[in-house]
Coordinates of C-alpha atoms in Angstrom, one line a residue:
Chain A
X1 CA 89.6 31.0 55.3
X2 CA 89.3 31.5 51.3
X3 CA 87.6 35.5 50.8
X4 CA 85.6 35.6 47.9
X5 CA 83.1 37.9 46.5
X6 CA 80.2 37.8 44.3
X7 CA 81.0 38.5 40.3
X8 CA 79.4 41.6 39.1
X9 CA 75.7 40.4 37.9
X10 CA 76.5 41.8 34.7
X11 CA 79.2 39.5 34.0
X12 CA 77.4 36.2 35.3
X13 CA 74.7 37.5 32.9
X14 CA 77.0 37.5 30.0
X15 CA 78.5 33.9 31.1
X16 CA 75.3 32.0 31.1
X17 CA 74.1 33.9 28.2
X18 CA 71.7 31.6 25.8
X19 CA 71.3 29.2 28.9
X20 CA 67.8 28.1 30.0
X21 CA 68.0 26.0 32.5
X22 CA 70.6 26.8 35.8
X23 CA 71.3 25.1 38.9
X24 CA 72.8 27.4 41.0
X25 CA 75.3 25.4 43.7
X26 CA 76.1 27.4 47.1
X27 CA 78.7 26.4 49.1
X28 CA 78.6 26.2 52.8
X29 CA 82.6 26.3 54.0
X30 CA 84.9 29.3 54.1
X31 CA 83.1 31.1 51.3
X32 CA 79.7 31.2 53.1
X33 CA 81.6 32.5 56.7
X34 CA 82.3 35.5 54.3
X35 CA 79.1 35.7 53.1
X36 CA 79.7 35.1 49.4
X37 CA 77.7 31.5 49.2
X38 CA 75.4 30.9 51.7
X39 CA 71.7 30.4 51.4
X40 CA 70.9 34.0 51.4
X41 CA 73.5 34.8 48.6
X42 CA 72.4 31.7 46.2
X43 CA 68.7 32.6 46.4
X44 CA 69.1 36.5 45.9
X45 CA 71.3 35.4 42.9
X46 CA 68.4 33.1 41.9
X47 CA 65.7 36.0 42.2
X48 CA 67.8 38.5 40.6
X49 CA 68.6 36.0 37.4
X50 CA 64.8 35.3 37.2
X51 CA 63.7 39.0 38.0
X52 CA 65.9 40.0 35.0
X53 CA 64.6 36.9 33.0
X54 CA 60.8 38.5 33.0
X55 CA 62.4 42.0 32.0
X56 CA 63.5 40.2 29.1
X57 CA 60.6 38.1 28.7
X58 CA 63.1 35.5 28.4
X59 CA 62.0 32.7 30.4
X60 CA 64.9 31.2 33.0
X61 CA 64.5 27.8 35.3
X62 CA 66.6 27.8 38.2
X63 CA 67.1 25.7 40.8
X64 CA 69.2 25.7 43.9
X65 CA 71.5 23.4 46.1
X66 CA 73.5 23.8 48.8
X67 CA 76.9 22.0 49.4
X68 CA 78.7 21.3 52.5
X69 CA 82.0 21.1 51.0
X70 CA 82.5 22.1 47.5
X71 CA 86.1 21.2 47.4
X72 CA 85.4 17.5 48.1
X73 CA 84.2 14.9 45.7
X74 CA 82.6 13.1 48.3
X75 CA 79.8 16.2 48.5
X76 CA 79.8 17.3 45.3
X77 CA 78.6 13.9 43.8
X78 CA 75.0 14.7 45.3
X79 CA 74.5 16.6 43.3
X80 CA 74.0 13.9 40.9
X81 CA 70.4 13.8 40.5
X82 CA 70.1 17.3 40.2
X83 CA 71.8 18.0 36.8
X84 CA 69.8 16.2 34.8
X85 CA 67.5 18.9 33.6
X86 CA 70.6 21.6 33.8
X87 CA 71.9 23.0 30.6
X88 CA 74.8 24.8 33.0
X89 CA 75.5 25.3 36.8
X90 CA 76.6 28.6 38.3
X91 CA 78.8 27.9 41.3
X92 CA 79.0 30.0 44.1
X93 CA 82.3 28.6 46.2
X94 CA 86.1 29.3 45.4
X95 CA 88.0 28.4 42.5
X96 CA 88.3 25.1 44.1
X97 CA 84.9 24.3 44.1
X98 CA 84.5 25.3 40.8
X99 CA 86.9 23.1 39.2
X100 CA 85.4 20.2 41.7
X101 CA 81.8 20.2 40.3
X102 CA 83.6 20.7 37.0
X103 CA 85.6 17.7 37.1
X104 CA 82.6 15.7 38.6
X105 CA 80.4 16.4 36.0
X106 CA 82.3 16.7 32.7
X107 CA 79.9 17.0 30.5
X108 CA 78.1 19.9 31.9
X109 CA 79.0 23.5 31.6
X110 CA 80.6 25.1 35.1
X111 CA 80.3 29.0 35.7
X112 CA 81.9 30.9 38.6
X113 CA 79.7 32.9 40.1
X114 CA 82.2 34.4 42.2
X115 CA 85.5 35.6 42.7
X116 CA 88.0 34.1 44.5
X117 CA 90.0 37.0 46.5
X118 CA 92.7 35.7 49.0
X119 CA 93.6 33.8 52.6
X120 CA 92.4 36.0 54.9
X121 CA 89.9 36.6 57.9
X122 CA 87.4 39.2 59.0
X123 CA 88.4 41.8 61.1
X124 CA 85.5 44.0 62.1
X125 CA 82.1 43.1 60.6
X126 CA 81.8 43.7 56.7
X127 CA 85.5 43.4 56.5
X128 CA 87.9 41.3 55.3
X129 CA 92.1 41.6 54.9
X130 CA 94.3 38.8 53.3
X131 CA 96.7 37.3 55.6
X132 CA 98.3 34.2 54.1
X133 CA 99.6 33.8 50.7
X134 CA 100.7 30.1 51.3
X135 CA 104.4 30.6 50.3
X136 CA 105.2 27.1 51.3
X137 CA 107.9 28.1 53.9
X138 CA 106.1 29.7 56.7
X139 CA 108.5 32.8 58.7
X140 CA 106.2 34.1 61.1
X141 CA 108.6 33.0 63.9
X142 CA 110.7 35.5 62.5
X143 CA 108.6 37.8 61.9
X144 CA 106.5 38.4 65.0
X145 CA 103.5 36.8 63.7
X146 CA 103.2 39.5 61.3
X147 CA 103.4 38.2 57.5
X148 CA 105.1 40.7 55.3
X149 CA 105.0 37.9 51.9
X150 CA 100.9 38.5 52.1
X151 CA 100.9 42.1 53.9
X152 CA 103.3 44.3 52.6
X153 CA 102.0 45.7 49.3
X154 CA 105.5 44.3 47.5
X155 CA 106.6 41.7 50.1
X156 CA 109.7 42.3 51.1
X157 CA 111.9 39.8 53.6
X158 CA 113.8 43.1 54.3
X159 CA 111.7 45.9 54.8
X160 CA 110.6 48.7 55.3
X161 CA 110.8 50.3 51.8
X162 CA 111.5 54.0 51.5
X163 CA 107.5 54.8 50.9
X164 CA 106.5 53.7 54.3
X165 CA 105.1 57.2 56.0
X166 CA 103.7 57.4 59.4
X167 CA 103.3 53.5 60.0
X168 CA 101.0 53.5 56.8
X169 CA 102.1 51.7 53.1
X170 CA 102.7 54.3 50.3
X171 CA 100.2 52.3 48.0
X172 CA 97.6 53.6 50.5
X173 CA 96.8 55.6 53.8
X174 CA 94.3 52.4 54.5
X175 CA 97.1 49.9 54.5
X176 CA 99.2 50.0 57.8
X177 CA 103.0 49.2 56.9
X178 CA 103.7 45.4 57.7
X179 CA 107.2 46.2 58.2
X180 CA 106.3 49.1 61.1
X181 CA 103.8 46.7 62.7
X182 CA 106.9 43.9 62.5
X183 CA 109.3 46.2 64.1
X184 CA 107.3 47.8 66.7
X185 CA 105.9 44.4 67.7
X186 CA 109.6 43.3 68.1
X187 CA 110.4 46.3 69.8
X188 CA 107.6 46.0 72.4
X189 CA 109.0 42.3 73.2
X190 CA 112.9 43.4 73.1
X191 CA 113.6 41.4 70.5
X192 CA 114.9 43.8 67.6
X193 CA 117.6 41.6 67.2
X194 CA 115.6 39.6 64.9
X195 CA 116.0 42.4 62.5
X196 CA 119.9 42.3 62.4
X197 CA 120.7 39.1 60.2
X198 CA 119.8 39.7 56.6
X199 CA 117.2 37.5 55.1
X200 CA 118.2 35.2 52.4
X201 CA 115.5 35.4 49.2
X202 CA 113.7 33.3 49.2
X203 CA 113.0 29.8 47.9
X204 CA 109.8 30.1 45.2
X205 CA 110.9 26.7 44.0
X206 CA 107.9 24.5 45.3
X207 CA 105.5 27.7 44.1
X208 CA 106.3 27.6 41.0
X209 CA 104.8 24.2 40.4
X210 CA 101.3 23.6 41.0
X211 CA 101.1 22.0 44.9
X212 CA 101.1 19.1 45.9
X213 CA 101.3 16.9 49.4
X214 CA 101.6 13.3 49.5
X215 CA 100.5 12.0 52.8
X216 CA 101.9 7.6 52.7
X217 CA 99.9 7.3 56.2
X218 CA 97.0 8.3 54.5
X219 CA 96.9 6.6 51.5
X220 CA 94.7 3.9 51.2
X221 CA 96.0 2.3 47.9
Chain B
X1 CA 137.2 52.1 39.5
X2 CA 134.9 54.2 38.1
X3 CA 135.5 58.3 38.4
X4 CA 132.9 58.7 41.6
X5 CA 134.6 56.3 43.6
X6 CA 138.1 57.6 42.7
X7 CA 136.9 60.8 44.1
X8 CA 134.9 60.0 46.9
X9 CA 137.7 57.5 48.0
X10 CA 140.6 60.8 47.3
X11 CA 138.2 62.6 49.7
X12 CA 136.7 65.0 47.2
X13 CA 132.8 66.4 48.0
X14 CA 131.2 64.5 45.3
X15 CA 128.5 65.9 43.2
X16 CA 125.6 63.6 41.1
X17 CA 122.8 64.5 39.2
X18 CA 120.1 62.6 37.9
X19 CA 118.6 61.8 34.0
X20 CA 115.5 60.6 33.5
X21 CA 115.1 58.9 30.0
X22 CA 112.6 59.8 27.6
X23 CA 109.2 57.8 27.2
X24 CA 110.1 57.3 23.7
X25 CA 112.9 55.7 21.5
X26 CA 114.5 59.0 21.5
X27 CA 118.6 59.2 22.2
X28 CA 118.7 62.7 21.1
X29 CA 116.8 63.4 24.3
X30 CA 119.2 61.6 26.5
X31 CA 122.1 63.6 23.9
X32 CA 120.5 67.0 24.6
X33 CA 120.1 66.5 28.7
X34 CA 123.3 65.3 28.8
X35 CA 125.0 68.3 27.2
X36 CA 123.7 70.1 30.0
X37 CA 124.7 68.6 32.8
X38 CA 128.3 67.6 31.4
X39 CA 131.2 68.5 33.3
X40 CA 128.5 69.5 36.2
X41 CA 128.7 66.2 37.7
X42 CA 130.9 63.5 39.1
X43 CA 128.5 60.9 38.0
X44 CA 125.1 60.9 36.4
X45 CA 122.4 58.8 37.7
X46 CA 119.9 57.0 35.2
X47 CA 116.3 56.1 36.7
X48 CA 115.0 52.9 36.0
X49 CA 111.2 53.2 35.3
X50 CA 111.0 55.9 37.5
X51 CA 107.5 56.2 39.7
X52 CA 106.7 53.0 37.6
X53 CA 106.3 54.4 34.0
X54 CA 107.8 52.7 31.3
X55 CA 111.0 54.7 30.0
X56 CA 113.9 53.9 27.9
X57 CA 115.5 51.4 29.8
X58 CA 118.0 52.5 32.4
X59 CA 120.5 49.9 31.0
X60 CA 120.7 51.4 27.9
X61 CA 120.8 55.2 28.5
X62 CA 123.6 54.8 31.1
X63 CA 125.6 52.6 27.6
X64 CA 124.3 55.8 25.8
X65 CA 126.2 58.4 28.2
X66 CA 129.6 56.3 28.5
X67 CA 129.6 56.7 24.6
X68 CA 129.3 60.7 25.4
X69 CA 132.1 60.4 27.9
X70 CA 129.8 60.9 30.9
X71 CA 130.0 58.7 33.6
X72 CA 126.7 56.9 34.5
X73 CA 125.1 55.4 37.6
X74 CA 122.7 52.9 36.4
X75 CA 119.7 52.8 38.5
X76 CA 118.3 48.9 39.0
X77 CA 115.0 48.0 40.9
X78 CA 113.2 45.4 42.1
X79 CA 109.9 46.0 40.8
X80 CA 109.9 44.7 37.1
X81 CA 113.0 41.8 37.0
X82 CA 113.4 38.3 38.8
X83 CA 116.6 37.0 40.2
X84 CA 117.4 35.7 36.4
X85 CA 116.4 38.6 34.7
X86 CA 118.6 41.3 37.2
X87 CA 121.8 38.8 37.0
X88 CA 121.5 39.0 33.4
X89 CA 121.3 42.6 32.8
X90 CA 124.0 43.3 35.5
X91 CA 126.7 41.2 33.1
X92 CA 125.0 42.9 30.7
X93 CA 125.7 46.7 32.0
X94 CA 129.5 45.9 33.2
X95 CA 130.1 44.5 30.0
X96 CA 128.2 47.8 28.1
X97 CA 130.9 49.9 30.4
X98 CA 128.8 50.6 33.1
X99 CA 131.1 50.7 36.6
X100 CA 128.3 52.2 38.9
X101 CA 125.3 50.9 40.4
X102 CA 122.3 52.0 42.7
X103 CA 120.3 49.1 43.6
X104 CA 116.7 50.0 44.9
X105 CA 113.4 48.7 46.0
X106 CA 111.2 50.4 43.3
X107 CA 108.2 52.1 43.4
X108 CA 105.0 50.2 43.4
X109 CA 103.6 49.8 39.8
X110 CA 100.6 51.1 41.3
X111 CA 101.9 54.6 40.8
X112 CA 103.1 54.0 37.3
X113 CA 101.0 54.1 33.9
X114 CA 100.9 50.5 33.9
X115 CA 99.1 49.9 37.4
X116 CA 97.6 46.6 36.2
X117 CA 101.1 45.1 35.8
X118 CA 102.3 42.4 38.5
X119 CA 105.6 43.7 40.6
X120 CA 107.7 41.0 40.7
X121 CA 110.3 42.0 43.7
X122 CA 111.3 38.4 43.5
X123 CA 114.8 40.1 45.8
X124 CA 114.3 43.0 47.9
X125 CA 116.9 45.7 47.7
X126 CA 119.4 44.5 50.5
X127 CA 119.4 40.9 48.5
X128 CA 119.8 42.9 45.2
X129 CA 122.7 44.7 47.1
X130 CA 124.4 41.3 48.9
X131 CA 124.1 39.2 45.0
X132 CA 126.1 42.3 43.4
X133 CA 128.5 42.2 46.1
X134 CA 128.6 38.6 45.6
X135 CA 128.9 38.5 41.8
X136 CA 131.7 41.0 42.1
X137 CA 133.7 39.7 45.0
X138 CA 133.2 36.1 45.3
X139 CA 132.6 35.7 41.4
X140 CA 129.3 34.0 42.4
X141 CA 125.9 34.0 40.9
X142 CA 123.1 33.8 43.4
X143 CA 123.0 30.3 43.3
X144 CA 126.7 29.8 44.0
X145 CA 127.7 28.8 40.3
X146 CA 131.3 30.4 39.4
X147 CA 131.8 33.2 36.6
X148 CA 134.9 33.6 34.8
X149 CA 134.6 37.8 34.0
X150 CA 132.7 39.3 37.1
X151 CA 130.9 42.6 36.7
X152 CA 132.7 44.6 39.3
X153 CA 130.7 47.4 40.3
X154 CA 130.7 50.3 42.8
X155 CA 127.4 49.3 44.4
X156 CA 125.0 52.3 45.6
X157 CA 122.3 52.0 47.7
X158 CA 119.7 54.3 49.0
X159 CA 117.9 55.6 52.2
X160 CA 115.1 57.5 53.4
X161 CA 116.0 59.5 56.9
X162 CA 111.8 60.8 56.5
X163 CA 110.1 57.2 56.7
X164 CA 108.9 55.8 59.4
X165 CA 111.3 56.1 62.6
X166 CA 114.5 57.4 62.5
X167 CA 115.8 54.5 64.7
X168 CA 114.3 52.1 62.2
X169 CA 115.8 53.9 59.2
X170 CA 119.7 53.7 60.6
X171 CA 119.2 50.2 61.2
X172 CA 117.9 49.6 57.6
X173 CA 121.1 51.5 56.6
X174 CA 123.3 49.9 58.3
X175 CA 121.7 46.3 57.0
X176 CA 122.9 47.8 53.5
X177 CA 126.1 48.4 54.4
X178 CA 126.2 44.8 55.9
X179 CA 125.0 43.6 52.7
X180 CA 127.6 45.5 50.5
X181 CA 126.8 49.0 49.5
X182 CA 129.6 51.4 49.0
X183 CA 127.4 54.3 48.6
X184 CA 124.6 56.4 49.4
X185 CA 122.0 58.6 47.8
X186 CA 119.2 59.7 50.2
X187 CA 115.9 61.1 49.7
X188 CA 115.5 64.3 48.9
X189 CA 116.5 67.1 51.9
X190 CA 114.3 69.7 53.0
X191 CA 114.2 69.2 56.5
X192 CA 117.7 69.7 58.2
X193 CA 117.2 69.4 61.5
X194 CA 115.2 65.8 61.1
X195 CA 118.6 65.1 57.9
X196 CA 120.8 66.4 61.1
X197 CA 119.3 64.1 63.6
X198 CA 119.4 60.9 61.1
X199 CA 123.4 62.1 60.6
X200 CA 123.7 61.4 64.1
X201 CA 122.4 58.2 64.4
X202 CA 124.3 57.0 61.4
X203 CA 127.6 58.5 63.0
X204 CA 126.9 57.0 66.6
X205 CA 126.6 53.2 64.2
X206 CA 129.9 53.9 62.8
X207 CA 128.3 53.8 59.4
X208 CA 129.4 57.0 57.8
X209 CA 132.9 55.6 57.6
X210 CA 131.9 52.3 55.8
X211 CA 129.7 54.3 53.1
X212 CA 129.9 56.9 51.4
X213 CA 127.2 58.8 52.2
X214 CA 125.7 61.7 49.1
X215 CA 122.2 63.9 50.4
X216 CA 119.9 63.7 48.0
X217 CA 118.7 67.7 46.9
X218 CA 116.7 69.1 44.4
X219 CA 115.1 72.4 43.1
X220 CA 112.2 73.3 43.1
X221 CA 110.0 74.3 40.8
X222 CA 107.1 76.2 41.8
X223 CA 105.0 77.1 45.8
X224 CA 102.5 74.3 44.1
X225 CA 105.4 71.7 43.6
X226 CA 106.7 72.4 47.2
X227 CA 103.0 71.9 48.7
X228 CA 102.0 68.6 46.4
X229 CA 105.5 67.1 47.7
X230 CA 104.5 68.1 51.1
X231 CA 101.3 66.5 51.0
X232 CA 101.2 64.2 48.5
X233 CA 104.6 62.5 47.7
X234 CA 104.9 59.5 50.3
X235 CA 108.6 59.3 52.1
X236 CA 108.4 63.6 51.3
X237 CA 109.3 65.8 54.7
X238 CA 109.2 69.8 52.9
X239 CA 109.2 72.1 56.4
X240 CA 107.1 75.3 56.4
X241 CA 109.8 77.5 56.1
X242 CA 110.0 76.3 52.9
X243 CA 106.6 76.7 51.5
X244 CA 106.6 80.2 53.0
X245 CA 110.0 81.6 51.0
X246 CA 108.7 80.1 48.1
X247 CA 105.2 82.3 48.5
X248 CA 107.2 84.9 49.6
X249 CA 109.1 85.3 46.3
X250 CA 107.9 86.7 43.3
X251 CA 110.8 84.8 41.2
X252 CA 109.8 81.0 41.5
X253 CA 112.2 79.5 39.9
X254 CA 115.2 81.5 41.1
X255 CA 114.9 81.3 44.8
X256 CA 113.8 77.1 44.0
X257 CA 118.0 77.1 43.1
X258 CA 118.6 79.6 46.0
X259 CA 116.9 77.1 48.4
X260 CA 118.7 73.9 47.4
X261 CA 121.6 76.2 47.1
X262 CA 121.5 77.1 50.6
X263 CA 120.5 73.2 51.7
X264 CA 123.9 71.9 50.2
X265 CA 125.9 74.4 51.8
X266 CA 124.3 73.4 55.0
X267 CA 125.2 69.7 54.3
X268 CA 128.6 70.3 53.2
X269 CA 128.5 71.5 57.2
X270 CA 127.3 67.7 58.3
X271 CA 130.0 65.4 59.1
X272 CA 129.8 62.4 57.4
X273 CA 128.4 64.3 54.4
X274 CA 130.4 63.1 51.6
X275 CA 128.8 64.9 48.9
X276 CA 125.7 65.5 47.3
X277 CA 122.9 64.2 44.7
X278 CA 121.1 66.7 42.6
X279 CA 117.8 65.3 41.5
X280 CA 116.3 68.2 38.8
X281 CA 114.4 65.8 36.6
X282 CA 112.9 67.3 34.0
X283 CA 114.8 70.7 35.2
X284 CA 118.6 69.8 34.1
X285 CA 119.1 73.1 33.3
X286 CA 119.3 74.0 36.8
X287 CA 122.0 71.5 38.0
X288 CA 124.7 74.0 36.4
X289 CA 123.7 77.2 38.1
X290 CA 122.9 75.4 41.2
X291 CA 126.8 73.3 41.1
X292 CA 128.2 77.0 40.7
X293 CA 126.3 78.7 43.4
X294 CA 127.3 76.0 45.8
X295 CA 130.8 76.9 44.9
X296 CA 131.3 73.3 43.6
X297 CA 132.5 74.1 40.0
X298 CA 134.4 73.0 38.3
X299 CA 134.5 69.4 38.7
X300 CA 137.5 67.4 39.9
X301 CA 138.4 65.1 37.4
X302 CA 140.8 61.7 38.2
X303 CA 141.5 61.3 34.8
X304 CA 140.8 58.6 32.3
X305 CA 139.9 55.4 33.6

């Protein structure tokens, strides 16, 4: 799923600066699994704008709406008949959703309220690690399902580097050393021999221009 | 061929030292350092933004010590250059004169005074290592296109016996070997019995007779230098026995030379050992005393090149 945290308040403050009336959009996909833009975050966002509003005596309207998908035109159209009396929206998804409700509605100024982090998953509870950095050529076949583009610290097709220690990364005791976990996975399946061949570099071609997939059995023009 | 390789390939005990460029615009600090360690070392290595923190570049303090008559190794890592940029600046350093070079991961830019910069490591070392090689014997840039001058370099590598498993170290060795390195600086030695153990892994691979293999030593300074490396320098192994001669002492500095002293007389003992590198950044004026004390002085020379 996409990770994303809140922005620090101060710095949403300073976006919607001089801005009266808010609709604040949640999101209810990936970015509410982490806890970033569900209900609960979008209404203690609300309160805390307002609460700040009366310190100021500075009066703020807010209202709040909850999407299914922000990435999706489809759902973000609804919010159509919200907008009217909005002089901005604050949007609480990923990047994605931000630009969605932006392209939507042109004419109306988008915030992000949060920001996007990475492809990753929780762990334990409270915690989340980045997995995936959608390289376009997936290796984890070679690889024992370990990815070192997204989990060693300067991804390497050809590691370990000289500062792992222990099984740990040398940018911190908290990272373990994707290249350790690789080989002792390997090890553990008797298959070290994927080490041997030397890994080509690799191909950033398609990464370097913004993505794109064209589905013909999908398209409907 | 550059001098290092004419020696180690005559079978001489090779001896390198390291420079680290200034953080300024300053040659006369590269001059000075290199008065010092001239005629102590085979070969003079030249770090590249070492431990992340912008330097004079590497490139250009190696071209600065040719026109001294030193011989340079330029270091070249990873960190801050994509597969353009590092083709470019290797024509660039054979063309400059440059005839060795140590090809390296880099450290994370987290550790340097820029952490906020992105690393690049578009290649990791071993590809750095294999498009070298493949400039210099096949005449081929990266993405196959010919050359008509190749840079040909004596390609150096490096290795780490202290991280992570020794069985996974000699395997990453013997990758760079595969991929084209001629020689070998390691990490720094402290602790010979683990350096010993490595040696005999490498040995068992055949691999000490397809590189030349140099052990990385190096002074040091102070008890409190010995115990940060100890504790806080990752891919660091400094034994006990250490720290304790250097409380022991009441002459820091003298028994820091006496130590590494001792360490590369020990090597010199370790087959496969071809010779060693003396890393005294910041400290060049102990690579003389410490190349006489080993009984490695005066330098072999091949003649001009």
């Amino acid at each position: 799923m996409i990770v994303a945290e809140l922005k620090p308040f101060s710095e949403i403050e300073e976006m919607i600066k001089g801005k009266q009336h808010l609709l604040l959009v949640g999101c209810a996909t990936c970015t509410a699994i982490c806890f970033a833009s569900g209900n609960r975050e979008v209404s203690l966002l609300d309160s805390q704008l307002k609460l700040k509003s009366l310190m100021k005596s500075k009066e703020v309207f807010t209202s709040e709406r909850m999407l299914k998908r922000s990435c999706e035109h489809e759902f973000v159209e609804e919010l159509g008949s919200f907008i009217e009396k909005s002089e901005a929206i604050l949007s609480l998804s990923c990047g994605v959703g931000v630009q969605t409700i932006a392209d939507c509605f042109p004419e109306i100024e988008v915030y992000p309220a949060l920001n996007t982090l990475f492809i990753g998953r929780p762990d334990e509870s409270g915690v989340w690690k980045e997995y995936c950095q959608a390289c376009t050529d997936c290796l984890l076949h070679l690889t024992a399902g370990i990815c070192p583009i997204a989990r060693c610290a300067k991804g390497l097709l050809n590691g370990p580097c000289g500062g792992s220690q222990e099984g740990k990364c040398e940018v911190s005791p908290d990272i373990p050393c994707a290249w350790q976990l690789i080989y002792d996975r390997l090890e553990t399946r008797g298959e070290l021999h994927l080490l041997d061949e030397i890994k080509k570099p690799k191909d950033w071609s398609k990464k370097n221009l913004p993505g794109r997939v064209i589905r013909e059995d999908l398209l409907l023009r | 061929m550059s001098n290092l390789e004419k020696l180690l390939r005559a079978g001489e005990f090779a001896v390198t030292a390291e420079l680290g460029p200034p953080k300024s615009a300053d040659r006369g600090v590269i001059e000075e350092k290199a008065e010092i360690l001239k005629g102590f070392a085979d070969a003079i290595n030249i770090t590249d933004c070492q431990t992340a923190v912008v330097r004079l570049s590497s490139i250009a303090s190696a071209a600065i010590l040719t026109s001294l008559g030193l011989e340079p190794i330029a270091q070249m890592t990873c960190r801050d250059r994509n597969r353009i940029a590092l083709q470019s600046d290797i024509l660039g350093a054979w063309a400059l004169g440059i005839k060795n070079i140590l090809l390296l991961t880099g450290d994370h830019p987290k550790f340097g005074n820029h952490p906020e910069a992105k690393g690049v490591f578009d290649l990791d070392s071993i590809q750095l290592i294999q498009m070298v090689k493949q400039m210099k014997e096949e005449k081929k840039f990266l993405n196959g296109e010919e050359m008509k001058v190749e840079p040909k370099f004596f390609i150096g590598a490096v290795e780490n016996p202290f991280a992570g498993s020794l069985a996974l170290r000699a395997g990453r060795l013997a990758k760079k070997v595969a991929a084209g390195a001629e020689f070998l600086q390691t990490q720094i030695v402290y602790n010979l019995e683990k350096f010993s153990r490595w040696m005999e892994l490498v040995r068992e691979q055949g691999l000490d007779e397809k590189i030349f293999i140099l052990a990385g030593v190096a002074p040091i300074k102070s008890v409190g230098m010995a115990k940060y490396m100890q504790k806080k320098v990752p891919g660091m192994d400094v034994p006990e026995e250490i720290i304790s001669r250097m409380e022991k002492t009441t002459d820091a500095k003298a028994e820091g030379i006496q130590i590494c002293i001792d360490i590369i007389k020990a090597l010199k003992e370790i087959k496969g050992v071809k010779g060693v590198h003396i890393m005294a950044i910041e400290w060049e004026e102990a690579v003389p005393e410490i190349v006489r004390g080993a009984g490695l002085y005066p330098r072999p020379s091949m003649g001009e090149n």
